[in-house]
Amino acid sequence: MAGAHTEQEMLNQVRKIVPPLLPKFHKGQLGRVLVVGGSEDYTGAPYFAATASALVGADMSHILCTGSAAPVIKSYSPNLMVHPYLHDENNKSQLSSKIAPLLERMHVVLIGPGLGRDDDVLNQVSQIIELCAERNLPLVVDADGLFLIQKQPSLISNYHKHRAILTPNVVEFGRLLKSTGIENDDTVSAAKALAQKLGCAILVKGESDTITDGVQVLNGSEQGSNRRVSGQGDTLSGSLATFVAWTEAYKSKLWDAEPVDEDLLLLAGLGASSVTRRASKLAYERHGRAMVTTDVNTLVGESFAQLFEKS
Amino acid sequence: MAGAHTEQEMLNQVRKIVPPLLPKFHKGQLGRVLVVGGSEDYTGAPYFAATASALVGADMSHILCTGSAAPVIKSYSPNLMVHPYLHDENNKSQLSSKIAPLLERMHVVLIGPGLGRDDDVLNQVSQIIELCAERNLPLVVDADGLFLIQKQPSLISNYHKHRAILTPNVVEFGRLLKSTGIENDDTVSAAKALAQKLGCAILVKGESDTITDGVQVLNGSEQGSNRRVSGQGDTLSGSLATFVAWTEAYKSKLWDAEPVDEDLLLLAGLGASSVTRRASKLAYERHGRAMVTTDVNTLVGESFAQLFEKS
């Protein structure tokens, strides 16, 4: 139980799922991440998520978005691989021809950043979640991905048990509770009930972050900042995607890792929570009230190194 | 033979193919490079390759890509010349009207970075290789260009002898061996056999790089980093394109050069291997696990200066 560990001991647990950089590894082994998001209205969110995944240390960061969003996201950075396969007025969905083969190469799929709420797009994303289920891929769900879950909770309750983690903010959390009929004003108890009901892990963002699989509860209380810029959630979900990819590598014994005492998905959540909160603190120290999401996002690498790299 | 030389002696050999910057030279003489690549899915790869070619010292770096990729690649940098002449749904191929005249001005053609695997595009690239053969242009082949060679090894085995160099990573190397029926678990022996079979040079990327023309073998063992970000291969192939262009200038006695003891194409390979590995080491020193391809790519100039410029 979390209560039995100090904060420092918990970060030591997270450190055990951070892979060493060994000469024998080849490109891709330390994380191939797919962010599903990016639409007519939103192009920054998937960029921040995918960039955070790269700065935490994923080898390859991909984005799957609509045709109109792709050129813009691509132009933000040559470091991301952006695939315009989601249907919008500019292109047809390419679910079996292109999306399924793309999923085949991934270690984790993050659904939601900048997805928008277009019915056609959300229908495709429901189908993508089914394709992920066929491949038993771990899922991270955030933002408009949570809007989809709120409308169709069965997408997660029918998913493989403990293979998905949802990352709602307070408002999204309230909607998820309502749509699943959970009435409970205590965040920790409500989060546990929701995790049990959906058979997944939940990371509720707040003054401190609550991370639970319905039984264990970890508390993400790394110091952040009080400046609430939009897009910090994307930095968190993207960071989380890499940590989740690493839990897969850990389980497959890619390196000679030490045993951990806690659930791997919850440790991934705590890692991402800590990295994002620390990055936000560093950004506020440097930019004050003028801090923008890019400032937080750019500091993910430095934050990660402070928290998790052996000095 | 490589074994007879120390690493430093080999770098001294490479130094001899690095042209001096003489007042009498005019623009273009020290390298006109064409990167053939850039598609719906991939725009970063050709950008990294072309930028690396420029940072090593090519006078002019061009990209030939599909219509949809061109505006994005152009937006990364005004320093590159980007030609949208490859056929995709947005435009028709312009093989004789535009591509052939472009080839006429080039010293070297790099085929593959971000090319994708669209059949129409790969068919055009087969035709481009034939146009290069008519002009006896040296070729560098990487990434999806290697996928094409794997399907049609005759594109290289029928090319001018020792005028092409392939730069596979471990996975691509395995596929090339399979498609050419070579069974050999020892990288050096297998690379020699493949080079002999195809009549070209091979640079196999790995913990150290193996560079061979089927007879001689050079070992690229400059210290790199263990962080495997995607796009480092593009930095290598782009750097290599410039070194290959310089071997042409060397042979044409553009300057009063000292004789070298080794095959020029292999020295070009060793130069590019060393530059890329050193750049990766420098990027890791500065950015740690958060290093991304841009960080490696940006340091190509500094890496080159440390290795090859007379102080």
Coordinates of C-alpha atoms in Angstrom, one line a residue:
Chain A
M1 CA 0.0 0.0 0.0
A2 CA 1.1 3.5 -0.8
G3 CA 0.8 4.6 2.8
A4 CA 3.5 2.3 3.8
H5 CA 6.1 4.0 1.5
T6 CA 7.6 7.5 1.6
E7 CA 7.4 9.5 -1.6
Q8 CA 11.1 8.8 -2.2
E9 CA 10.6 5.1 -1.9
M10 CA 7.8 5.3 -4.4
L11 CA 10.0 7.1 -6.9
N12 CA 12.6 4.4 -6.4
Q13 CA 9.9 1.9 -7.4
V14 CA 9.3 3.9 -10.6
R15 CA 13.0 4.0 -11.3
K16 CA 13.0 0.2 -11.7
I17 CA 10.7 0.3 -14.7
V18 CA 13.0 2.9 -16.4
P19 CA 15.1 0.9 -18.9
P20 CA 18.8 1.2 -19.0
L21 CA 20.3 2.4 -22.3
L22 CA 22.3 -0.7 -23.3
P23 CA 24.5 -1.0 -26.4
K24 CA 22.7 -4.1 -27.5
F25 CA 19.3 -2.4 -27.9
H26 CA 18.1 -1.5 -31.4
K27 CA 15.8 1.3 -32.5
G28 CA 12.2 0.8 -31.4
Q29 CA 12.8 -1.6 -28.5
L30 CA 12.5 1.2 -25.8
G31 CA 9.1 2.4 -27.0
R32 CA 6.9 2.8 -30.1
V33 CA 4.1 5.1 -29.1
L34 CA 1.0 6.0 -31.1
V35 CA -1.1 9.1 -30.3
V36 CA -4.5 9.0 -31.8
G37 CA -5.7 12.6 -32.1
G38 CA -5.5 15.8 -34.1
S39 CA -8.4 17.3 -35.9
E40 CA -9.7 20.4 -37.7
D41 CA -9.7 22.3 -34.4
Y42 CA -6.9 20.9 -32.5
T43 CA -3.3 20.3 -33.6
G44 CA -1.2 21.3 -30.6
A45 CA -2.5 18.7 -28.2
P46 CA -1.3 15.6 -30.1
Y47 CA 2.0 17.4 -30.8
F48 CA 2.6 18.0 -27.1
A49 CA 1.6 14.4 -26.2
A50 CA 3.9 12.9 -28.8
T51 CA 6.8 15.2 -28.0
A52 CA 6.5 14.4 -24.3
S53 CA 6.6 10.7 -25.1
A54 CA 9.8 11.3 -27.1
L55 CA 11.4 13.5 -24.4
V56 CA 10.7 10.9 -21.7
G57 CA 12.5 8.5 -24.0
A58 CA 10.4 6.6 -26.4
D59 CA 12.4 5.6 -29.5
M60 CA 9.6 6.3 -32.0
S61 CA 6.6 8.7 -31.6
H62 CA 3.7 8.5 -34.1
I63 CA 0.5 10.5 -34.5
L64 CA -2.6 9.2 -36.2
C65 CA -4.9 12.2 -37.1
T66 CA -7.3 13.6 -39.7
G67 CA -6.1 14.7 -43.1
S68 CA -6.5 18.4 -42.5
A69 CA -4.6 18.3 -39.2
A70 CA -1.6 16.4 -40.6
P71 CA 0.4 19.0 -42.5
V72 CA 0.2 21.4 -39.6
I73 CA 1.3 18.9 -37.0
K74 CA 4.1 17.7 -39.3
S75 CA 5.3 21.3 -39.7
Y76 CA 5.7 21.6 -35.9
S77 CA 8.6 19.1 -35.8
P78 CA 10.4 16.7 -38.2
N79 CA 10.9 14.4 -35.2
L80 CA 7.3 13.0 -35.2
M81 CA 5.8 10.6 -37.7
V82 CA 2.3 11.8 -38.5
H83 CA -0.2 9.6 -40.4
P84 CA -3.3 11.3 -41.9
Y85 CA -5.5 8.2 -41.9
L86 CA -8.5 9.4 -39.9
H87 CA -11.5 10.2 -42.0
D88 CA -12.5 13.8 -42.5
E89 CA -13.7 15.7 -45.5
N90 CA -10.2 15.5 -47.0
N91 CA -9.7 11.8 -46.9
K92 CA -11.3 8.4 -46.4
S93 CA -10.8 6.2 -43.4
Q94 CA -8.2 3.6 -44.0
L95 CA -8.9 1.3 -41.1
S96 CA -7.9 -2.0 -42.5
S97 CA -5.5 -0.8 -45.2
K98 CA -3.3 1.5 -43.1
I99 CA -4.4 1.8 -39.5
A100 CA -4.4 -1.9 -38.6
P101 CA -0.8 -2.4 -39.9
L102 CA 0.3 0.7 -38.0
L103 CA -1.1 -0.6 -34.7
E104 CA 0.8 -3.9 -35.4
R105 CA 4.1 -2.0 -34.7
M106 CA 3.0 -0.2 -31.5
H107 CA 3.7 -0.9 -27.8
V108 CA 1.0 1.5 -26.5
V109 CA -1.8 3.6 -27.9
L110 CA -2.8 7.0 -26.4
I111 CA -6.3 8.0 -27.5
G112 CA -7.7 11.5 -27.2
P113 CA -5.4 14.5 -27.4
G114 CA -7.0 17.0 -29.8
L115 CA -9.4 14.3 -31.2
G116 CA -12.4 16.6 -31.4
R117 CA -16.0 15.4 -31.2
D118 CA -16.9 14.7 -34.7
D119 CA -19.2 11.7 -34.8
D120 CA -17.5 10.1 -37.8
V121 CA -14.1 10.4 -36.2
L122 CA -15.3 9.1 -32.9
N123 CA -16.9 6.1 -34.7
Q124 CA -13.5 5.3 -36.2
V125 CA -11.8 5.6 -32.9
S126 CA -14.3 3.1 -31.4
Q127 CA -13.2 0.7 -34.2
I128 CA -9.6 1.5 -33.4
I129 CA -10.1 0.5 -29.8
E130 CA -11.5 -2.8 -31.0
L131 CA -8.4 -3.3 -33.2
C132 CA -6.3 -2.5 -30.1
A133 CA -8.3 -5.1 -28.1
E134 CA -7.5 -7.8 -30.8
R135 CA -3.8 -7.0 -30.3
N136 CA -4.1 -6.7 -26.5
L137 CA -2.4 -3.3 -26.7
P138 CA -2.2 -1.2 -23.5
L139 CA -4.3 2.0 -23.8
V140 CA -4.0 5.5 -22.3
V141 CA -7.2 7.5 -22.7
D142 CA -7.5 11.3 -22.2
A143 CA -9.4 14.4 -23.3
D144 CA -11.9 13.7 -26.1
G145 CA -11.1 10.0 -25.8
L146 CA -12.7 10.3 -22.3
F147 CA -15.8 12.0 -24.0
L148 CA -16.1 8.8 -26.1
I149 CA -15.8 6.6 -23.0
Q150 CA -18.4 8.6 -21.2
K151 CA -20.8 7.9 -24.1
Q152 CA -19.8 4.3 -24.4
P153 CA -18.3 3.0 -21.1
S154 CA -18.4 -0.5 -22.6
L155 CA -15.4 0.3 -24.8
I156 CA -13.3 0.1 -21.6
S157 CA -15.4 -2.2 -19.4
N158 CA -15.2 -4.8 -22.3
Y159 CA -11.5 -4.1 -22.8
H160 CA -8.8 -6.4 -21.4
K161 CA -8.8 -6.0 -17.6
H162 CA -6.1 -3.7 -16.3
R163 CA -4.8 -2.9 -19.8
A164 CA -6.2 0.7 -20.0
I165 CA -5.5 3.8 -17.9
L166 CA -7.8 6.9 -18.0
T167 CA -6.4 10.3 -17.1
P168 CA -9.4 12.6 -16.4
N169 CA -9.2 16.1 -15.0
V170 CA -11.7 17.0 -12.4
V171 CA -14.5 17.9 -14.9
E172 CA -13.9 14.8 -17.0
F173 CA -13.8 12.7 -13.9
G174 CA -17.2 14.1 -12.8
R175 CA -18.7 13.2 -16.2
L176 CA -17.3 9.7 -16.1
L177 CA -18.8 9.1 -12.6
K178 CA -22.2 10.4 -13.8
S179 CA -22.2 8.2 -16.9
T180 CA -21.3 5.1 -14.9
G181 CA -23.8 5.9 -12.1
I182 CA -21.2 6.3 -9.3
E183 CA -22.2 8.7 -6.6
N184 CA -19.4 9.5 -4.2
D185 CA -17.9 12.9 -3.2
D186 CA -14.6 11.6 -2.0
T187 CA -12.1 11.5 -4.9
V188 CA -10.1 8.5 -3.8
S189 CA -13.2 6.4 -3.1
A190 CA -14.9 7.5 -6.3
A191 CA -11.8 6.8 -8.4
K192 CA -11.5 3.3 -6.8
A193 CA -15.2 2.6 -7.6
L194 CA -14.8 3.8 -11.2
A195 CA -11.6 1.7 -11.7
Q196 CA -13.4 -1.3 -10.4
K197 CA -16.5 -0.7 -12.5
L198 CA -14.5 -0.3 -15.7
G199 CA -11.7 -2.8 -14.9
C200 CA -9.0 -0.3 -15.7
A201 CA -6.6 2.1 -13.9
I202 CA -7.6 5.8 -13.3
L203 CA -5.3 8.8 -12.9
V204 CA -7.4 11.7 -11.6
K205 CA -5.5 15.0 -12.0
G206 CA -5.9 17.5 -9.3
E207 CA -4.1 19.4 -6.5
S208 CA -2.5 16.1 -6.1
D209 CA -3.0 13.2 -8.6
T210 CA -4.9 10.1 -7.5
I211 CA -3.8 6.9 -9.3
T212 CA -5.7 3.7 -8.6
D213 CA -6.6 0.3 -10.1
G214 CA -9.5 0.0 -7.7
V215 CA -7.5 -1.6 -5.0
Q216 CA -4.1 0.1 -4.6
V217 CA -4.0 3.9 -4.5
L218 CA -0.8 6.0 -5.3
N219 CA -0.7 9.7 -4.6
G220 CA 1.1 11.9 -7.2
S221 CA 2.1 14.8 -5.0
E222 CA 5.3 16.1 -6.7
Q223 CA 5.3 19.9 -6.5
G224 CA 3.8 21.5 -9.7
S225 CA 2.8 25.0 -10.3
N226 CA -0.4 26.9 -9.9
R227 CA -0.4 28.2 -13.4
R228 CA -3.0 26.2 -15.3
V229 CA -2.1 26.4 -19.0
S230 CA -4.0 24.2 -21.4
G231 CA -2.0 21.3 -22.8
Q232 CA -0.4 20.2 -19.6
G233 CA -2.7 17.2 -19.7
D234 CA -1.3 16.3 -23.1
T235 CA 2.2 16.4 -21.6
L236 CA 1.1 14.1 -18.9
S237 CA -0.7 11.6 -21.2
G238 CA 2.2 11.5 -23.6
S239 CA 4.7 11.0 -20.8
L240 CA 2.5 8.2 -19.5
A241 CA 2.4 6.5 -22.8
T242 CA 6.2 6.0 -22.7
F243 CA 6.1 4.7 -19.1
V244 CA 3.4 2.3 -20.1
A245 CA 5.5 1.1 -23.1
W246 CA 8.3 0.5 -20.7
T247 CA 6.1 -1.7 -18.4
E248 CA 5.7 -3.9 -21.4
A249 CA 9.4 -4.1 -22.0
Y250 CA 9.9 -4.7 -18.2
K251 CA 7.4 -7.6 -18.3
S252 CA 9.1 -9.1 -21.4
K253 CA 12.4 -9.0 -19.4
L254 CA 14.1 -6.9 -22.1
W255 CA 16.7 -6.1 -19.4
D256 CA 17.7 -7.6 -16.1
A257 CA 15.3 -5.6 -13.9
E258 CA 14.7 -5.6 -10.2
P259 CA 11.3 -6.7 -8.9
V260 CA 8.8 -4.0 -8.0
D261 CA 6.3 -4.0 -5.1
E262 CA 3.5 -2.1 -6.8
D263 CA 1.2 -2.6 -9.9
L264 CA 3.2 -1.6 -13.0
L265 CA 0.5 0.5 -14.5
L266 CA 0.1 2.5 -11.3
L267 CA 3.9 3.1 -11.2
A268 CA 3.7 4.3 -14.8
G269 CA 1.0 6.7 -13.7
L270 CA 3.1 8.0 -10.8
G271 CA 6.1 8.4 -13.1
A272 CA 4.2 10.5 -15.6
S273 CA 2.5 12.5 -12.9
S274 CA 5.8 13.3 -11.2
V275 CA 7.5 14.2 -14.5
T276 CA 4.7 16.5 -15.6
R277 CA 4.3 18.3 -12.2
R278 CA 8.1 18.8 -11.9
A279 CA 8.2 20.2 -15.5
S280 CA 5.4 22.6 -14.6
K281 CA 7.3 23.8 -11.5
L282 CA 10.5 24.3 -13.6
A283 CA 8.6 26.2 -16.3
Y284 CA 6.9 28.5 -13.7
E285 CA 10.3 29.2 -12.1
R286 CA 11.6 30.3 -15.5
H287 CA 8.6 32.0 -17.1
G288 CA 6.2 32.9 -14.3
R289 CA 2.7 33.8 -15.2
A290 CA 3.8 34.0 -18.9
M291 CA 4.5 30.3 -19.1
V292 CA 2.9 28.5 -22.0
T293 CA 2.5 24.8 -22.7
T294 CA 5.6 24.7 -24.9
D295 CA 7.6 25.8 -21.9
V296 CA 6.3 22.9 -19.8
N297 CA 6.7 20.4 -22.6
T298 CA 10.2 21.4 -23.4
L299 CA 11.2 20.8 -19.8
V300 CA 10.0 17.2 -19.7
G301 CA 13.5 15.9 -20.4
E302 CA 15.1 17.9 -17.7
S303 CA 12.4 17.0 -15.2
F304 CA 12.7 13.3 -16.0
A305 CA 16.5 13.4 -15.6
Q306 CA 16.2 15.1 -12.2
L307 CA 13.7 12.6 -11.0
F308 CA 14.7 9.3 -12.5
E309 CA 18.2 9.2 -14.0
K310 CA 21.0 7.9 -11.8
S311 CA 23.4 10.7 -11.3
Chain B
M1 CA 43.5 -3.7 -45.0
A2 CA 41.8 -2.0 -42.1
G3 CA 43.5 -4.1 -39.6
A4 CA 46.9 -2.7 -40.6
H5 CA 45.8 0.9 -39.7
T6 CA 45.0 2.5 -36.4
E7 CA 41.7 4.3 -36.1
Q8 CA 43.5 7.6 -36.3
E9 CA 45.3 6.6 -39.5
M10 CA 42.0 5.7 -41.1
L11 CA 40.5 9.1 -40.2
N12 CA 43.6 10.7 -41.7
Q13 CA 42.8 8.8 -44.9
V14 CA 39.2 10.2 -44.8
R15 CA 40.7 13.7 -44.3
K16 CA 42.3 13.5 -47.7
I17 CA 38.9 13.3 -49.5
V18 CA 37.7 16.4 -47.6
P19 CA 38.1 19.2 -50.1
P20 CA 39.8 22.4 -49.1
L21 CA 37.8 25.6 -49.3
L22 CA 39.6 27.5 -52.1
P23 CA 38.8 30.9 -53.3
K24 CA 38.7 29.7 -56.9
F25 CA 35.8 27.3 -56.3
H26 CA 32.3 28.4 -57.3
K27 CA 28.9 27.3 -55.9
G28 CA 28.0 23.7 -56.6
Q29 CA 31.5 22.3 -57.1
L30 CA 31.8 20.9 -53.6
G31 CA 28.6 18.9 -53.8
R32 CA 25.2 18.9 -55.4
V33 CA 23.2 16.3 -53.5
L34 CA 19.7 14.9 -54.3
V35 CA 17.7 13.1 -51.7
V36 CA 14.8 11.1 -53.2
G37 CA 12.3 10.6 -50.4
G38 CA 9.4 12.2 -48.5
S39 CA 5.8 10.9 -48.8
E40 CA 2.4 11.1 -47.2
D41 CA 3.7 9.5 -44.0
Y42 CA 7.2 10.7 -43.7
T43 CA 8.6 14.2 -44.1
G44 CA 11.2 14.3 -41.3
A45 CA 13.5 11.7 -42.8
P46 CA 14.4 13.5 -46.1
Y47 CA 14.7 16.8 -44.1
F48 CA 17.3 15.2 -41.7
A49 CA 19.2 13.6 -44.6
A50 CA 19.3 16.7 -46.7
T51 CA 20.2 18.9 -43.7
A52 CA 23.0 16.5 -42.7
S53 CA 24.4 16.7 -46.3
A54 CA 24.5 20.5 -46.0
L55 CA 26.0 20.5 -42.6
V56 CA 28.8 18.2 -43.7
G57 CA 29.4 20.7 -46.5
A58 CA 27.5 20.0 -49.7
D59 CA 27.0 23.3 -51.6
M60 CA 23.5 22.4 -52.6
S61 CA 21.0 20.0 -51.0
H62 CA 17.9 19.1 -53.0
I63 CA 14.9 16.8 -52.1
L64 CA 12.7 15.1 -54.6
C65 CA 9.4 14.0 -53.0
T66 CA 5.7 13.6 -53.5
G67 CA 3.3 16.6 -53.9
S68 CA 1.7 16.2 -50.5
A69 CA 5.1 16.1 -48.7
A70 CA 6.7 19.1 -50.3
P71 CA 5.0 22.0 -48.5
V72 CA 5.7 20.4 -45.1
I73 CA 9.4 19.7 -45.9
K74 CA 9.8 23.2 -47.3
S75 CA 8.3 24.6 -44.1
Y76 CA 11.1 23.0 -42.0
S77 CA 13.8 25.0 -43.6
P78 CA 14.3 27.6 -46.3
N79 CA 17.8 26.1 -46.9
L80 CA 16.7 23.1 -48.8
M81 CA 15.4 23.0 -52.4
V82 CA 12.4 20.7 -52.4
H83 CA 10.9 19.4 -55.7
P84 CA 7.4 17.8 -55.6
Y85 CA 7.9 15.7 -58.8
L86 CA 7.1 12.3 -57.5
H87 CA 3.6 11.1 -58.4
D88 CA 1.0 10.8 -55.7
E89 CA -2.7 11.6 -55.7
N90 CA -1.9 15.3 -55.9
N91 CA 0.3 15.3 -58.9
K92 CA 1.5 13.3 -61.9
S93 CA 5.0 12.0 -62.3
Q94 CA 7.2 14.2 -64.3
L95 CA 10.0 11.8 -65.0
S96 CA 11.3 13.1 -68.3
S97 CA 10.1 16.7 -68.1
K98 CA 11.5 17.5 -64.6
I99 CA 13.2 14.6 -62.9
A100 CA 15.7 13.8 -65.7
P101 CA 16.9 17.4 -66.0
L102 CA 17.3 17.6 -62.2
L103 CA 19.5 14.5 -62.2
E104 CA 21.7 16.1 -64.8
R105 CA 22.9 18.6 -62.3
M106 CA 23.6 16.2 -59.4
H107 CA 26.9 14.6 -58.1
V108 CA 25.2 11.9 -56.0
V109 CA 21.6 10.6 -55.4
L110 CA 20.5 9.3 -52.1
I111 CA 17.4 7.1 -52.4
G112 CA 15.1 6.2 -49.6
P113 CA 14.6 8.5 -46.6
G114 CA 10.9 8.7 -45.9
L115 CA 10.1 7.3 -49.4
G116 CA 7.3 5.1 -48.1
R117 CA 6.1 1.9 -49.7
D118 CA 3.5 3.1 -52.2
D119 CA 3.7 0.9 -55.3
D120 CA 3.4 3.8 -57.7
V121 CA 6.1 5.8 -56.0
L122 CA 8.5 2.8 -55.8
N123 CA 7.9 2.1 -59.6
Q124 CA 8.9 5.7 -60.3
V125 CA 12.0 5.3 -58.1
S126 CA 13.0 2.2 -60.1
Q127 CA 12.9 4.3 -63.2
I128 CA 14.9 7.0 -61.5
I129 CA 17.6 4.5 -60.7
E130 CA 17.7 3.6 -64.4
L131 CA 18.1 7.3 -65.2
C132 CA 20.9 7.5 -62.7
A133 CA 22.5 4.5 -64.4
E134 CA 22.4 6.2 -67.7
R135 CA 24.3 9.1 -66.1
N136 CA 26.7 6.9 -64.1
L137 CA 25.7 8.7 -60.9
P138 CA 26.9 7.3 -57.6
L139 CA 24.0 6.1 -55.4
V140 CA 23.4 5.9 -51.7
V141 CA 20.5 3.6 -50.8
D142 CA 18.8 3.6 -47.4
A143 CA 15.5 2.9 -45.6
D144 CA 12.5 2.3 -48.0
G145 CA 15.0 2.4 -50.8
L146 CA 16.4 -0.8 -49.3
F147 CA 12.9 -2.2 -49.3
L148 CA 12.8 -1.7 -53.0
I149 CA 16.2 -3.3 -53.5
Q150 CA 15.1 -6.3 -51.4
K151 CA 12.2 -6.8 -53.8
Q152 CA 14.3 -6.1 -56.9
P153 CA 18.0 -6.8 -56.2
S154 CA 18.7 -6.5 -59.9
L155 CA 18.3 -2.7 -59.6
I156 CA 21.7 -2.8 -57.8
S157 CA 23.3 -6.0 -59.3
N158 CA 22.7 -4.5 -62.7
Y159 CA 24.0 -1.0 -61.7
H160 CA 27.5 0.1 -62.4
K161 CA 29.9 -1.9 -60.3
H162 CA 31.0 -0.1 -57.1
R163 CA 28.9 2.9 -57.8
A164 CA 26.3 2.3 -55.1
I165 CA 26.5 2.0 -51.3
L166 CA 23.7 0.5 -49.3
T167 CA 23.3 1.5 -45.6
P168 CA 21.1 -1.1 -43.9
N169 CA 20.4 -1.3 -40.2
V170 CA 20.4 -4.8 -38.6
V171 CA 16.8 -5.5 -39.6
E172 CA 17.2 -4.2 -43.1
F173 CA 20.4 -6.1 -43.5
G174 CA 18.7 -9.4 -42.5
R175 CA 16.0 -8.8 -45.1
L176 CA 18.6 -8.1 -47.8
L177 CA 20.5 -11.3 -46.9
K178 CA 17.3 -13.3 -47.1
S179 CA 16.2 -11.9 -50.4
T180 CA 19.6 -12.6 -52.0
G181 CA 19.9 -16.1 -50.5
I182 CA 22.9 -15.4 -48.3
E183 CA 23.1 -17.5 -45.2
N184 CA 25.8 -16.4 -42.8
D185 CA 25.5 -15.3 -39.1
D186 CA 28.8 -13.4 -39.1
T187 CA 28.1 -9.8 -39.9
V188 CA 31.4 -9.1 -41.6
S189 CA 31.4 -12.3 -43.7
A190 CA 27.7 -11.8 -44.6
A191 CA 28.3 -8.1 -45.6
K192 CA 31.2 -9.1 -47.8
A193 CA 29.1 -11.8 -49.5
L194 CA 26.3 -9.3 -50.1
A195 CA 28.6 -6.7 -51.4
Q196 CA 30.1 -9.2 -53.8
K197 CA 26.8 -10.5 -54.9
L198 CA 25.3 -7.1 -55.7
G199 CA 28.6 -5.5 -56.9
C200 CA 28.3 -2.6 -54.5
A201 CA 29.5 -1.3 -51.1
I202 CA 27.6 -2.0 -47.9
L203 CA 27.6 -0.1 -44.7
V204 CA 25.9 -2.2 -42.0
K205 CA 24.9 0.0 -39.0
G206 CA 25.3 -1.6 -35.6
E207 CA 27.1 -1.5 -32.3
S208 CA 30.0 -0.7 -34.6
D209 CA 29.5 -0.1 -38.3
T210 CA 30.8 -2.6 -40.9
I211 CA 31.8 -1.0 -44.2
T212 CA 32.9 -3.3 -47.1
D213 CA 33.1 -3.6 -50.9
G214 CA 33.3 -7.3 -50.7
V215 CA 37.1 -7.4 -50.3
Q216 CA 38.2 -4.6 -48.0
V217 CA 36.5 -4.1 -44.6
L218 CA 36.5 -0.9 -42.6
N219 CA 35.2 -0.8 -39.0
G220 CA 33.2 2.4 -38.0
S221 CA 33.8 2.3 -34.2
E222 CA 33.8 6.0 -33.3
Q223 CA 32.0 6.4 -30.0
G224 CA 28.2 7.0 -30.4
S225 CA 25.4 6.9 -27.8
N226 CA 23.1 4.1 -26.7
R227 CA 20.0 6.2 -27.3
R228 CA 18.3 4.9 -30.4
V229 CA 16.2 7.7 -31.8
S230 CA 14.6 7.3 -35.1
G231 CA 16.1 9.4 -37.8
Q232 CA 19.8 8.9 -37.0
G233 CA 20.0 6.7 -40.0
D234 CA 18.8 9.7 -42.1
T235 CA 21.6 11.8 -40.6
L236 CA 24.1 9.1 -41.6
S237 CA 22.8 8.6 -45.2
G238 CA 22.7 12.4 -45.8
S239 CA 26.3 12.8 -44.5
L240 CA 27.4 9.9 -46.6
A241 CA 25.9 11.5 -49.7
T242 CA 28.2 14.5 -49.3
F243 CA 31.3 12.4 -48.7
V244 CA 30.4 10.4 -51.9
A245 CA 30.0 13.6 -53.9
W246 CA 33.5 14.6 -52.6
T247 CA 35.0 11.3 -53.9
E248 CA 33.8 12.4 -57.3
A249 CA 35.5 15.7 -56.9
Y250 CA 38.6 14.0 -55.7
K251 CA 38.7 11.7 -58.7
S252 CA 38.3 14.6 -61.1
K253 CA 41.3 16.3 -59.4
L254 CA 39.3 19.4 -58.4
W255 CA 42.1 20.1 -56.0
D256 CA 45.6 18.9 -55.5
A257 CA 44.8 16.0 -53.3
E258 CA 47.1 13.5 -51.7
P259 CA 46.8 9.8 -52.7
V260 CA 44.8 7.5 -50.4
D261 CA 45.4 3.8 -49.6
E262 CA 41.8 2.7 -49.4
D263 CA 38.8 2.5 -51.6
L264 CA 37.2 5.9 -51.9
L265 CA 33.6 4.7 -51.4
L266 CA 34.6 2.9 -48.2
L267 CA 36.4 6.0 -46.9
A268 CA 33.3 8.0 -47.6
G269 CA 31.4 5.4 -45.6
L270 CA 33.8 5.7 -42.7
G271 CA 33.6 9.5 -42.8
A272 CA 29.8 9.4 -42.5
S273 CA 29.8 6.7 -39.9
S274 CA 32.3 8.7 -37.7
V275 CA 30.4 12.0 -38.1
T276 CA 27.1 10.5 -37.2
R277 CA 28.3 8.5 -34.3
R278 CA 30.2 11.5 -32.8
A279 CA 27.1 13.7 -33.3
S280 CA 25.0 11.2 -31.4
K281 CA 27.6 11.1 -28.6
L282 CA 27.6 14.9 -28.4
A283 CA 23.8 15.1 -28.4
Y284 CA 23.6 12.5 -25.6
E285 CA 26.1 14.4 -23.6
R286 CA 23.9 17.6 -23.9
H287 CA 20.4 16.1 -23.8
G288 CA 20.6 12.7 -22.2
R289 CA 17.7 10.4 -22.7
A290 CA 15.6 13.4 -23.9
M291 CA 17.7 13.7 -27.1
V292 CA 15.7 13.8 -30.3
T293 CA 16.8 13.5 -33.9
T294 CA 17.0 17.2 -34.3
D295 CA 19.6 17.3 -31.6
V296 CA 21.8 14.8 -33.4
N297 CA 21.3 16.4 -36.8
T298 CA 22.1 19.9 -35.5
L299 CA 25.5 18.7 -34.2
V300 CA 26.7 17.2 -37.5
G301 CA 28.7 20.3 -38.3
E302 CA 30.4 20.4 -34.9
S303 CA 31.1 16.7 -35.1
F304 CA 32.6 17.0 -38.6
A305 CA 34.8 19.9 -37.5
Q306 CA 36.1 18.0 -34.5
L307 CA 36.9 15.0 -36.6
F308 CA 38.1 16.3 -39.9
E309 CA 39.0 20.0 -39.9
K310 CA 42.6 20.9 -39.5
S311 CA 42.9 22.9 -36.3

